Amino acid sequence: MDPVIVVGAGPVGLALALALAAQDVPSVVLDEGDGTDAPRPARTAILRPDTAALVARLGCTTLRDEGTRWSGWRLMRRKQLTRELPLGEDGDGSPAPLHIPQHALSHGLRDAIAGQDLVRVITGSRIDSLEQDGRGVTVHTRGPGATWWRGSHLVGCDGARSTVRKLLGIRFPGRTAVERHAVAALRTDLPWPGEALLHRQPPWRDGGEEVSARPLSDGVWRLDWLLPSRGELVTPDALVARLRDTLAGWCGETPPYELLDTGVYTLHHRLARRWRSGRAFLAGDAAHLLGAVGTQGLDEGLRDVGNLAWKMAEDWHHGASEILLDSYQAERRTAVAARLRAADQSLPILRGGGGLRTYMPGAARGHDTLLADGHLGNGPLGAPPSYPYSPLAAPYAEAQTTVGTPPGGPVADVRVTTPDGATVRIGERFGLGRLLVVLVAPGTGVWDRRHWLTAGVMPRLAAAVNALPVRAELLVAEAYPGASAHNVLLVRPDGHLVAAFGGVRPLELYAAADAARGGTPSAHAEPDAPVTTDRTANVN
C-alpha cells in the first residue's frame, strides 16, 4: 500500500510521521523548507506531561538535553506575591510543564526520523494541487523537483495558512488578534531560579497589564509582555526599555543580561469547519489556532497526533470503518472547541479592565486560578481532554464498573507488568496500535510470574483477550485509582479508557473492543466528487 503523505515538517508533522512509523506505517513528509530549523530562542514550546511523554516515546532526545521542567510557579499582583505553587515530584505532586525552544524540539524529531527507515522527508516540496479517490490521495509539488506523489491518506500539518485546508475547500472561521505579546529571550539571573513567574499589573512605569518569566536551560529566560491588541508597533528600542524596566522592577536594579532574541506575536482563535475530507485530514495549526491566557496550541497539535495515528494505522493495515476515521474529528474538534470556548469566556473576566466585580471578595483569587490553569495545564484551559461522548464509546453493560478514570478519560500512568515479566509504566505501551487490557490484581508483585500467569482469573482473561476482534496486550497492575481487585480495564492505543469491568467478562469485553475500533470495517466510501483544485481556491 502507498505511504501516508504528511504535508508540513513542523513538530506536529514530524511527530505524526514518527507515530505512524511506530505502528509500521510508512510516510512521506513534504517539507516546504530546506530541512533545517533556524535557532530562535524566543520561540519556545511548553509541553504538558501527556504531550511531553508522547514526544519522548517517539525518540526525541532533546527533551532531556535542552528541555527544562519548572520547579515552581509564582503569581504576583502589583507588589504582592499572591500564590506560590511547587511543581514536580519534589513539590506537592503537581506536574511540571516542560519548556523547550521549538527549534530544539524540531531538531530532536528530525534526528529521530534520521534513524527511521519508514519515514522519508522531501525538502523544497510545496503542494499546489490535490486529488483523491476511494483508494488514495494524489498531490503535485511545484519547484525544481516538481512531481506527483501518491499516498494512502494525506494529513495537512502545514500551519495556520494551510495549503491543504484551502485545496480541500474547508473554512477556517474564528477571531483575529485575541492577544498580542512582545517576547524576549535572554541569559540573566533572576531571584527565583527554576521557577516560572506571572506578574499581573506590575507597579513600575509602563509595566503594562501582565508580564511572565519562564526558565529555559543554560540560564536562559523567556519573558512575555501582554500588549494592547491593537496598539502601536513595538520598536526594538521600546522593547529593550521595557526589558530593562522589568528586570529592575524584579531585581532592584537592572542586572547584567545577554539579549538573545526578541519578537512580537499575535494570537488568533480559529477552528476549521471539518478535519476530515475523504482520505485527507487536518492536524495542528491547520485545524485550530489557540493560545490566549496560557493555553498551548502545540499541545493540542500533538494530541491530534496521538488520536489520529492509531486510527490511520488501523485503516492502513486492516481497513477501518468510517466510524473510526470520523471519530478523529468528532473527538478532537469537540475537545479543542471546548478549550477555545473556555479561553474566550475567560478573556472578558481576565482582561476586562477592572469594574466593580474586580473588588468582590474572592474575585482576584478566581482570576489567578483561571490563569494558573491555562499556564500549568489544568482545568478546562489546559487539562488533557476526555472523550465521554465518543462514537467509539463502549455499549452499556451491567458488568461495567466505576474507577478513578471516567470512560473516555486519559488513564493514570500506573506501573504494569507484561506477560514476559517486565515492569513498565502503562504510558510506555501507548502508541503501538494495540488495545491494552489491564487486570488489577493486588499482590501479584510478590509472586513469581510462573505462578500468577496460570492462577485465578488469568487463564480465562488471557483467552478472552486472544479472542478480541483487534490486537490487544494483556497487562497486570498492582493497583489503579478507584479500582477494586479483579477489575479489568480496556484502554485505547492513545491511552484513553474505553470501559472498566467488575471481573472477567469475555462477551462485554469483546463488545467494548469492537466499539473501540468503530465496529466492523467497511469498504471506503467514495468522496462526493473527486477533489481537484489549485492554490487560488477561495475558502474564506
XYZ file of C-alpha atoms in Angstrom:
540
model
C 0.000 0.000 0.000
C 1.108 3.586 -0.628
C 2.620 5.565 2.252
C 0.773 8.265 4.137
C 1.557 11.758 2.831
C 2.259 14.257 5.622
C 2.296 17.855 4.403
C 4.373 20.065 6.675
C 7.556 19.393 8.671
C 6.902 21.311 11.842
C 6.758 19.492 15.177
C 3.245 18.138 14.505
C 4.057 16.758 11.046
C 7.339 15.222 12.185
C 5.695 13.706 15.275
C 2.904 12.225 13.168
C 5.380 10.554 10.815
C 7.191 9.014 13.790
C 3.928 7.924 15.432
C 2.905 6.162 12.220
C 6.310 4.510 11.915
C 5.955 3.150 15.462
C 2.929 1.281 14.124
C 4.695 0.071 10.965
C 3.084 2.608 8.630
C 5.396 4.311 6.104
C 5.063 8.013 5.354
C 6.432 10.746 3.115
C 6.835 14.171 4.744
C 6.651 17.010 2.222
C 8.745 19.825 3.691
C 8.360 23.227 2.056
C 11.635 24.340 3.620
C 15.218 23.150 3.322
C 15.155 20.690 6.219
C 16.777 22.993 8.782
C 15.301 24.871 11.713
C 16.900 28.245 12.377
C 17.565 28.836 16.093
C 15.011 31.221 17.602
C 15.442 31.182 21.408
C 12.359 33.376 21.870
C 10.150 30.879 20.062
C 9.563 28.139 22.594
C 7.154 25.291 23.252
C 5.578 24.404 26.590
C 4.563 20.759 26.738
C 2.216 19.294 29.335
C 3.148 15.923 30.854
C 0.985 13.940 28.406
C 2.386 15.592 25.268
C 5.956 15.559 26.605
C 5.557 11.822 27.212
C 4.277 11.351 23.653
C 7.283 13.158 22.170
C 9.667 11.196 24.384
C 8.133 7.885 23.215
C 8.863 8.962 19.654
C 12.593 9.068 20.416
C 13.148 12.825 20.740
C 16.204 13.066 22.995
C 16.359 16.878 23.044
C 13.623 16.942 25.673
C 16.168 15.573 28.097
C 19.099 17.616 26.825
C 17.527 21.023 26.181
C 14.152 20.952 27.930
C 13.548 22.410 31.388
C 10.867 21.409 33.881
C 9.855 24.242 36.164
C 10.366 23.675 39.874
C 7.615 26.086 40.868
C 5.005 28.616 39.807
C 4.646 32.134 41.252
C 1.917 34.666 40.692
C 2.336 38.310 41.711
C -0.131 41.175 41.635
C 1.386 44.665 41.827
C 3.947 44.312 44.646
C 2.491 41.248 46.346
C 3.193 37.539 45.891
C -0.350 36.123 45.759
C 0.335 32.481 45.003
C 3.280 30.107 45.118
C 2.965 26.521 43.905
C 5.766 23.922 43.979
C 5.850 21.680 40.918
C 7.205 18.222 40.189
C 7.813 15.162 42.318
C 9.704 17.159 44.942
C 6.841 19.644 45.307
C 3.211 18.955 46.068
C 2.780 16.455 43.265
C 1.519 18.950 40.663
C 3.024 18.036 37.285
C 5.595 20.415 35.860
C 5.356 21.608 32.244
C 8.418 21.084 30.055
C 9.806 24.219 28.382
C 11.992 23.877 25.278
C 12.979 26.035 22.275
C 10.854 24.965 19.336
C 13.869 24.652 17.028
C 15.419 22.204 19.519
C 12.196 20.186 19.577
C 12.090 20.044 15.780
C 15.787 19.138 15.636
C 15.218 16.238 18.036
C 12.293 14.956 15.984
C 14.361 15.183 12.785
C 17.164 13.230 14.457
C 14.684 10.519 15.418
C 13.435 10.378 11.823
C 17.013 10.056 10.531
C 17.180 6.641 12.192
C 13.770 5.563 10.924
C 13.500 3.606 7.652
C 9.749 4.107 7.300
C 9.879 7.916 7.015
C 11.100 9.964 4.037
C 11.420 13.733 4.304
C 11.369 15.533 0.948
C 12.563 19.140 1.206
C 11.652 22.013 -1.106
C 8.227 20.471 -1.709
C 5.233 22.798 -1.798
C 1.998 21.245 -2.976
C -0.194 23.059 -5.483
C -2.895 20.506 -6.313
C -4.672 17.644 -4.636
C -6.844 14.852 -5.963
C -8.377 11.911 -4.165
C -10.475 8.865 -4.847
C -11.691 5.884 -2.843
C -8.237 4.282 -2.810
C -5.879 7.141 -2.052
C -4.706 10.712 -2.476
C -2.510 12.253 -5.185
C -0.734 15.589 -4.788
C 1.529 17.596 -7.040
C 4.509 19.588 -5.755
C 6.000 22.516 -7.583
C 9.587 23.726 -7.800
C 12.766 22.364 -9.378
C 11.812 18.811 -8.461
C 8.134 19.142 -9.361
C 6.460 15.751 -9.264
C 3.348 13.801 -8.311
C 3.019 11.865 -5.058
C 0.565 9.091 -4.345
C -0.490 8.213 -0.797
C -2.989 6.037 1.006
C -4.004 9.039 3.140
C -2.920 12.661 3.477
C -2.613 14.797 6.603
C -2.244 18.559 6.365
C 0.121 19.680 9.148
C 1.119 22.782 7.227
C 0.218 25.501 9.692
C -2.198 28.370 10.019
C -2.065 29.252 6.311
C -2.519 25.601 5.347
C -2.469 24.945 1.615
C -4.095 21.561 2.222
C -7.027 23.173 4.001
C -7.501 25.627 1.144
C -7.269 22.933 -1.511
C -9.926 20.941 0.330
C -12.190 23.994 0.464
C -12.502 23.918 4.252
C -13.388 27.162 6.014
C -11.353 28.416 8.982
C -13.543 30.860 10.930
C -12.680 32.464 14.241
C -11.371 35.559 15.968
C -8.380 37.677 14.991
C -5.869 39.331 17.358
C -7.246 37.800 20.554
C -3.995 38.630 22.350
C -0.752 40.329 21.392
C 2.607 39.809 23.096
C 6.153 41.129 22.963
C 8.712 38.463 23.781
C 12.422 38.332 24.577
C 14.889 35.531 25.308
C 17.856 36.485 27.446
C 20.503 34.985 29.678
C 20.491 36.509 33.150
C 19.994 35.728 36.842
C 16.538 36.258 38.347
C 15.594 35.956 42.038
C 13.651 32.685 41.604
C 15.861 30.250 39.664
C 13.964 27.423 38.013
C 10.529 28.869 38.771
C 8.068 30.445 36.361
C 6.509 33.794 37.259
C 3.356 35.558 36.109
C 3.239 39.175 37.273
C -0.074 40.990 36.882
C -0.242 44.787 36.940
C 3.454 45.292 37.763
C 3.994 48.569 39.654
C 6.730 50.167 37.551
C 6.206 52.708 34.796
C 4.972 51.205 31.520
C 4.724 47.826 33.233
C 1.609 47.029 31.260
C -1.117 44.622 32.311
C 0.928 41.438 32.592
C 4.441 40.036 32.175
C 5.706 36.478 32.572
C 9.164 34.963 33.032
C 9.701 31.294 32.228
C 13.042 29.494 32.619
C 14.826 27.560 29.894
C 18.069 25.608 30.117
C 21.542 27.160 30.468
C 20.366 30.215 32.432
C 18.074 31.464 29.649
C 14.676 33.028 30.345
C 11.757 33.816 28.095
C 9.875 36.991 29.019
C 6.424 37.828 27.597
C 4.620 41.156 27.913
C 0.899 41.336 27.205
C 0.297 44.230 24.794
C -2.869 46.065 23.790
C -4.411 44.008 20.993
C -4.338 46.894 18.533
C -1.564 49.080 19.927
C 1.346 50.752 18.230
C 4.252 48.889 16.727
C 6.838 47.810 19.300
C 10.220 49.168 18.226
C 13.484 47.468 19.254
C 14.361 50.447 21.467
C 10.967 50.361 23.177
C 11.266 46.625 23.813
C 14.741 46.970 25.331
C 13.489 49.788 27.570
C 10.594 47.607 28.672
C 13.014 44.753 29.342
C 15.347 46.895 31.458
C 12.438 48.335 33.476
C 11.088 44.841 34.116
C 14.432 43.447 35.277
C 14.968 46.457 37.520
C 11.485 46.037 38.984
C 12.217 42.435 39.894
C 15.849 42.756 40.974
C 16.047 46.285 42.409
C 18.336 47.329 39.579
C 18.923 46.057 36.085
C 21.253 43.035 36.358
C 23.735 42.053 33.655
C 21.993 40.250 30.818
C 22.659 38.900 27.339
C 19.780 39.509 24.939
C 19.464 36.541 22.582
C 16.258 37.087 20.630
C 13.127 39.259 20.507
C 9.815 39.273 18.718
C 6.172 40.304 18.698
C 3.396 37.842 18.008
C -0.379 37.979 17.716
C -2.660 35.164 18.845
C -5.762 34.184 16.900
C -8.555 31.761 17.771
C -9.778 29.736 14.799
C -11.295 26.306 14.249
C -11.602 24.505 10.909
C -15.153 23.509 9.996
C -14.073 19.989 9.053
C -10.997 17.982 9.975
C -11.609 15.157 7.518
C -12.450 15.134 3.826
C -12.387 11.609 2.384
C -8.863 10.318 2.928
C -7.454 13.750 3.770
C -7.192 15.087 7.337
C -6.063 18.266 9.099
C -3.966 18.450 12.267
C -2.212 21.078 14.359
C -2.421 24.735 13.364
C -4.001 23.753 10.056
C -7.047 22.633 12.063
C -7.043 25.025 15.013
C -5.412 28.136 16.445
C -5.452 28.971 20.147
C -3.042 30.311 22.730
C -4.678 33.042 24.809
C -4.483 33.041 28.640
C -1.716 30.460 28.693
C -3.255 27.750 26.504
C -0.831 25.945 24.205
C -1.610 25.285 20.549
C 1.283 22.850 20.097
C -0.063 20.719 22.936
C -3.324 20.323 21.053
C -1.491 19.568 17.808
C 0.417 16.745 19.483
C -2.828 15.436 20.947
C -4.159 15.378 17.384
C -1.189 13.149 16.522
C -1.873 10.717 19.354
C -5.525 10.461 18.405
C -5.143 10.161 14.646
C -2.059 7.958 14.262
C -3.518 4.728 15.673
C -6.750 5.123 13.720
C -4.896 5.719 10.479
C -2.610 2.763 11.229
C -5.627 0.525 11.794
C -7.027 1.599 8.436
C -3.676 1.186 6.659
C -3.125 -2.361 7.958
C -6.618 -3.802 8.212
C -9.138 -1.378 6.773
C -11.199 0.650 9.222
C -14.832 1.603 9.436
C -15.970 5.103 8.580
C -16.927 5.439 12.249
C -13.318 5.029 13.337
C -11.998 7.530 10.804
C -14.755 10.037 11.522
C -14.122 9.734 15.269
C -10.909 11.760 14.874
C -12.911 14.875 14.021
C -15.702 14.037 16.457
C -13.295 13.701 19.380
C -10.551 16.194 18.680
C -12.614 19.023 17.192
C -15.046 18.820 20.110
C -12.189 18.902 22.628
C -10.441 21.878 21.011
C -13.749 23.730 20.604
C -14.337 23.337 24.342
C -10.838 24.674 25.013
C -11.472 27.677 22.768
C -14.815 28.369 24.453
C -13.178 28.257 27.886
C -10.460 30.681 26.785
C -12.928 33.040 25.096
C -15.163 33.036 28.180
C -12.176 33.745 30.425
C -10.867 36.666 28.394
C -13.546 39.227 29.402
C -13.046 38.261 33.048
C -9.251 38.435 32.972
C -8.826 41.335 30.546
C -11.988 43.291 31.311
C -10.188 46.295 32.704
C -11.487 46.379 36.266
C -15.012 47.272 37.238
C -16.877 46.570 40.459
C -16.501 42.776 40.112
C -12.746 43.174 40.487
C -13.256 44.219 44.094
C -15.714 41.487 45.030
C -14.418 39.013 47.649
C -12.552 36.155 46.024
C -12.512 37.743 42.561
C -8.728 38.091 42.374
C -8.203 34.541 43.620
C -10.614 33.220 40.981
C -8.770 35.131 38.276
C -5.464 33.740 39.487
C -6.839 30.201 39.348
C -8.004 30.709 35.770
C -4.574 31.920 34.704
C -2.759 29.153 36.565
C -4.984 26.569 34.849
C -4.029 27.905 31.427
C -0.312 28.154 32.123
C 0.067 24.905 34.068
C -2.265 22.667 32.055
C -5.163 22.208 34.467
C -8.928 22.533 34.251
C -10.828 23.423 31.073
C -7.995 25.636 29.836
C -5.250 23.039 29.865
C -6.008 19.559 31.192
C -5.693 16.557 28.855
C -9.048 16.040 27.119
C -11.625 13.345 27.722
C -13.903 11.896 25.060
C -17.024 10.869 27.034
C -19.359 11.105 24.035
C -17.067 9.462 21.528
C -18.511 7.416 18.649
C -16.129 4.720 19.920
C -17.701 4.536 23.391
C -18.446 1.064 24.710
C -22.105 -0.030 24.794
C -23.662 -0.035 28.215
C -23.315 -3.289 30.148
C -24.278 -4.121 33.706
C -20.822 -5.601 34.212
C -19.216 -2.172 33.803
C -17.838 -0.642 36.974
C -16.588 2.757 38.066
C -12.884 3.505 38.574
C -10.945 6.709 39.126
C -10.935 7.457 35.386
C -14.281 8.022 33.637
C -14.889 6.347 30.259
C -13.159 8.412 27.579
C -10.677 9.923 30.018
C -6.871 9.541 29.941
C -5.800 6.702 32.205
C -3.412 7.152 35.129
C 0.194 6.266 34.322
C 0.432 3.339 36.744
C 3.093 0.657 36.754
C 2.101 -2.539 34.975
C 3.646 -5.951 34.401
C 3.711 -7.516 30.946
C 3.285 -11.270 30.376
C 7.042 -11.593 29.824
C 7.630 -10.262 33.356
C 8.819 -6.720 32.529
C 7.555 -3.898 34.776
C 6.913 -0.600 32.973
C 4.705 2.444 33.091
C 1.499 1.891 31.170
C 2.288 5.015 29.130
C 5.223 3.167 27.592
C 2.713 0.798 25.924
C 0.737 3.591 24.233
C 1.056 4.322 20.543
C 1.796 0.774 19.389
C -1.536 0.142 17.677
C -2.827 -2.281 20.307
C -5.662 -2.110 22.787
C -4.494 -2.642 26.353
C -6.341 -4.926 28.754
C -5.294 -4.264 32.345
C -6.146 -6.616 35.205
C -5.989 -5.021 38.639
C -4.519 -7.765 40.849
C -3.057 -6.608 44.189
C -0.222 -8.771 45.410
C 0.951 -10.172 42.088
C 4.263 -8.357 42.506
C 5.318 -10.684 45.292
C 4.580 -13.857 43.323
C 6.741 -15.461 40.722
C 5.341 -14.788 37.267
C 5.176 -18.532 36.575
C 2.551 -18.853 39.288
C 0.195 -15.947 38.711
C 0.036 -16.401 34.939
C -1.668 -19.745 35.451
C -3.656 -18.931 38.579
C -7.012 -17.360 39.373
C -8.714 -15.410 36.587
C -5.611 -15.030 34.393
C -6.131 -18.040 32.077
C -9.735 -17.039 31.397
C -8.798 -13.401 30.812
C -5.918 -14.366 28.506
C -8.305 -16.455 26.432
C -10.763 -13.526 26.248
C -8.002 -11.169 25.104
C -6.874 -13.598 22.405
C -10.460 -13.724 21.104
C -10.860 -9.946 20.698
C -11.532 -8.590 17.189
C -8.412 -6.386 17.311
C -4.863 -6.812 18.573
C -4.600 -6.372 22.324
C -1.967 -6.712 25.019
C -2.665 -8.124 28.466
C -1.127 -6.233 31.396
C -1.369 -6.590 35.174
C -1.390 -3.705 37.667
C -0.927 -3.941 41.417
C -3.377 -1.075 41.836
C -5.305 1.546 39.900
C -7.015 4.661 41.339
C -10.566 3.818 42.355
C -10.360 0.204 41.160
C -11.011 -2.961 43.136
C -9.263 -6.309 42.906
C -10.002 -8.158 39.650
C -11.343 -5.081 37.870
C -10.457 -5.225 34.179
C -9.735 -2.015 32.229
C -9.853 -1.723 28.435
C -7.604 1.098 27.197
C -7.258 2.542 23.686
C -3.853 2.780 21.975
C -3.800 6.515 22.745
C -4.276 5.930 26.475
C -7.976 6.746 26.856
C -10.217 4.423 28.843
C -12.851 2.522 26.881
C -14.514 0.791 29.844
C -13.846 -0.931 33.161
C -15.469 -4.209 34.201
C -16.001 -5.920 37.516
C -14.208 -9.166 36.789
C -13.528 -11.103 33.602
C -16.454 -10.577 31.214
C -15.492 -12.001 27.796
C -18.681 -11.003 25.942
C -18.755 -7.463 27.305
C -15.010 -7.055 26.739
C -15.447 -8.166 23.128
C -18.298 -5.700 22.566
C -16.263 -2.830 24.045
C -13.226 -3.695 21.906
C -15.405 -3.861 18.811
C -16.844 -0.434 19.615
C -13.345 0.987 20.145
C -12.372 0.017 16.590
C -15.549 1.575 15.205
C -17.300 -1.717 14.511
C -16.799 -3.954 11.526
C -14.583 -2.343 8.854
C -16.375 -1.423 5.664
C -15.222 -0.506 2.192
C -14.100 3.091 1.894
C -16.865 5.360 0.749
C -16.118 7.284 -2.396
C -15.926 11.054 -1.873
C -18.898 13.007 -3.200
C -16.704 14.049 -6.111
C -13.004 13.881 -6.921
C -11.203 16.886 -5.476
C -9.016 18.721 -7.976
C -8.163 22.260 -7.043
C -5.407 24.802 -7.261
C -3.827 27.193 -4.826
C -6.124 30.058 -5.791
C -9.117 28.391 -4.162
C -11.082 30.923 -2.119
C -12.177 29.236 1.103
C -12.931 32.234 3.306
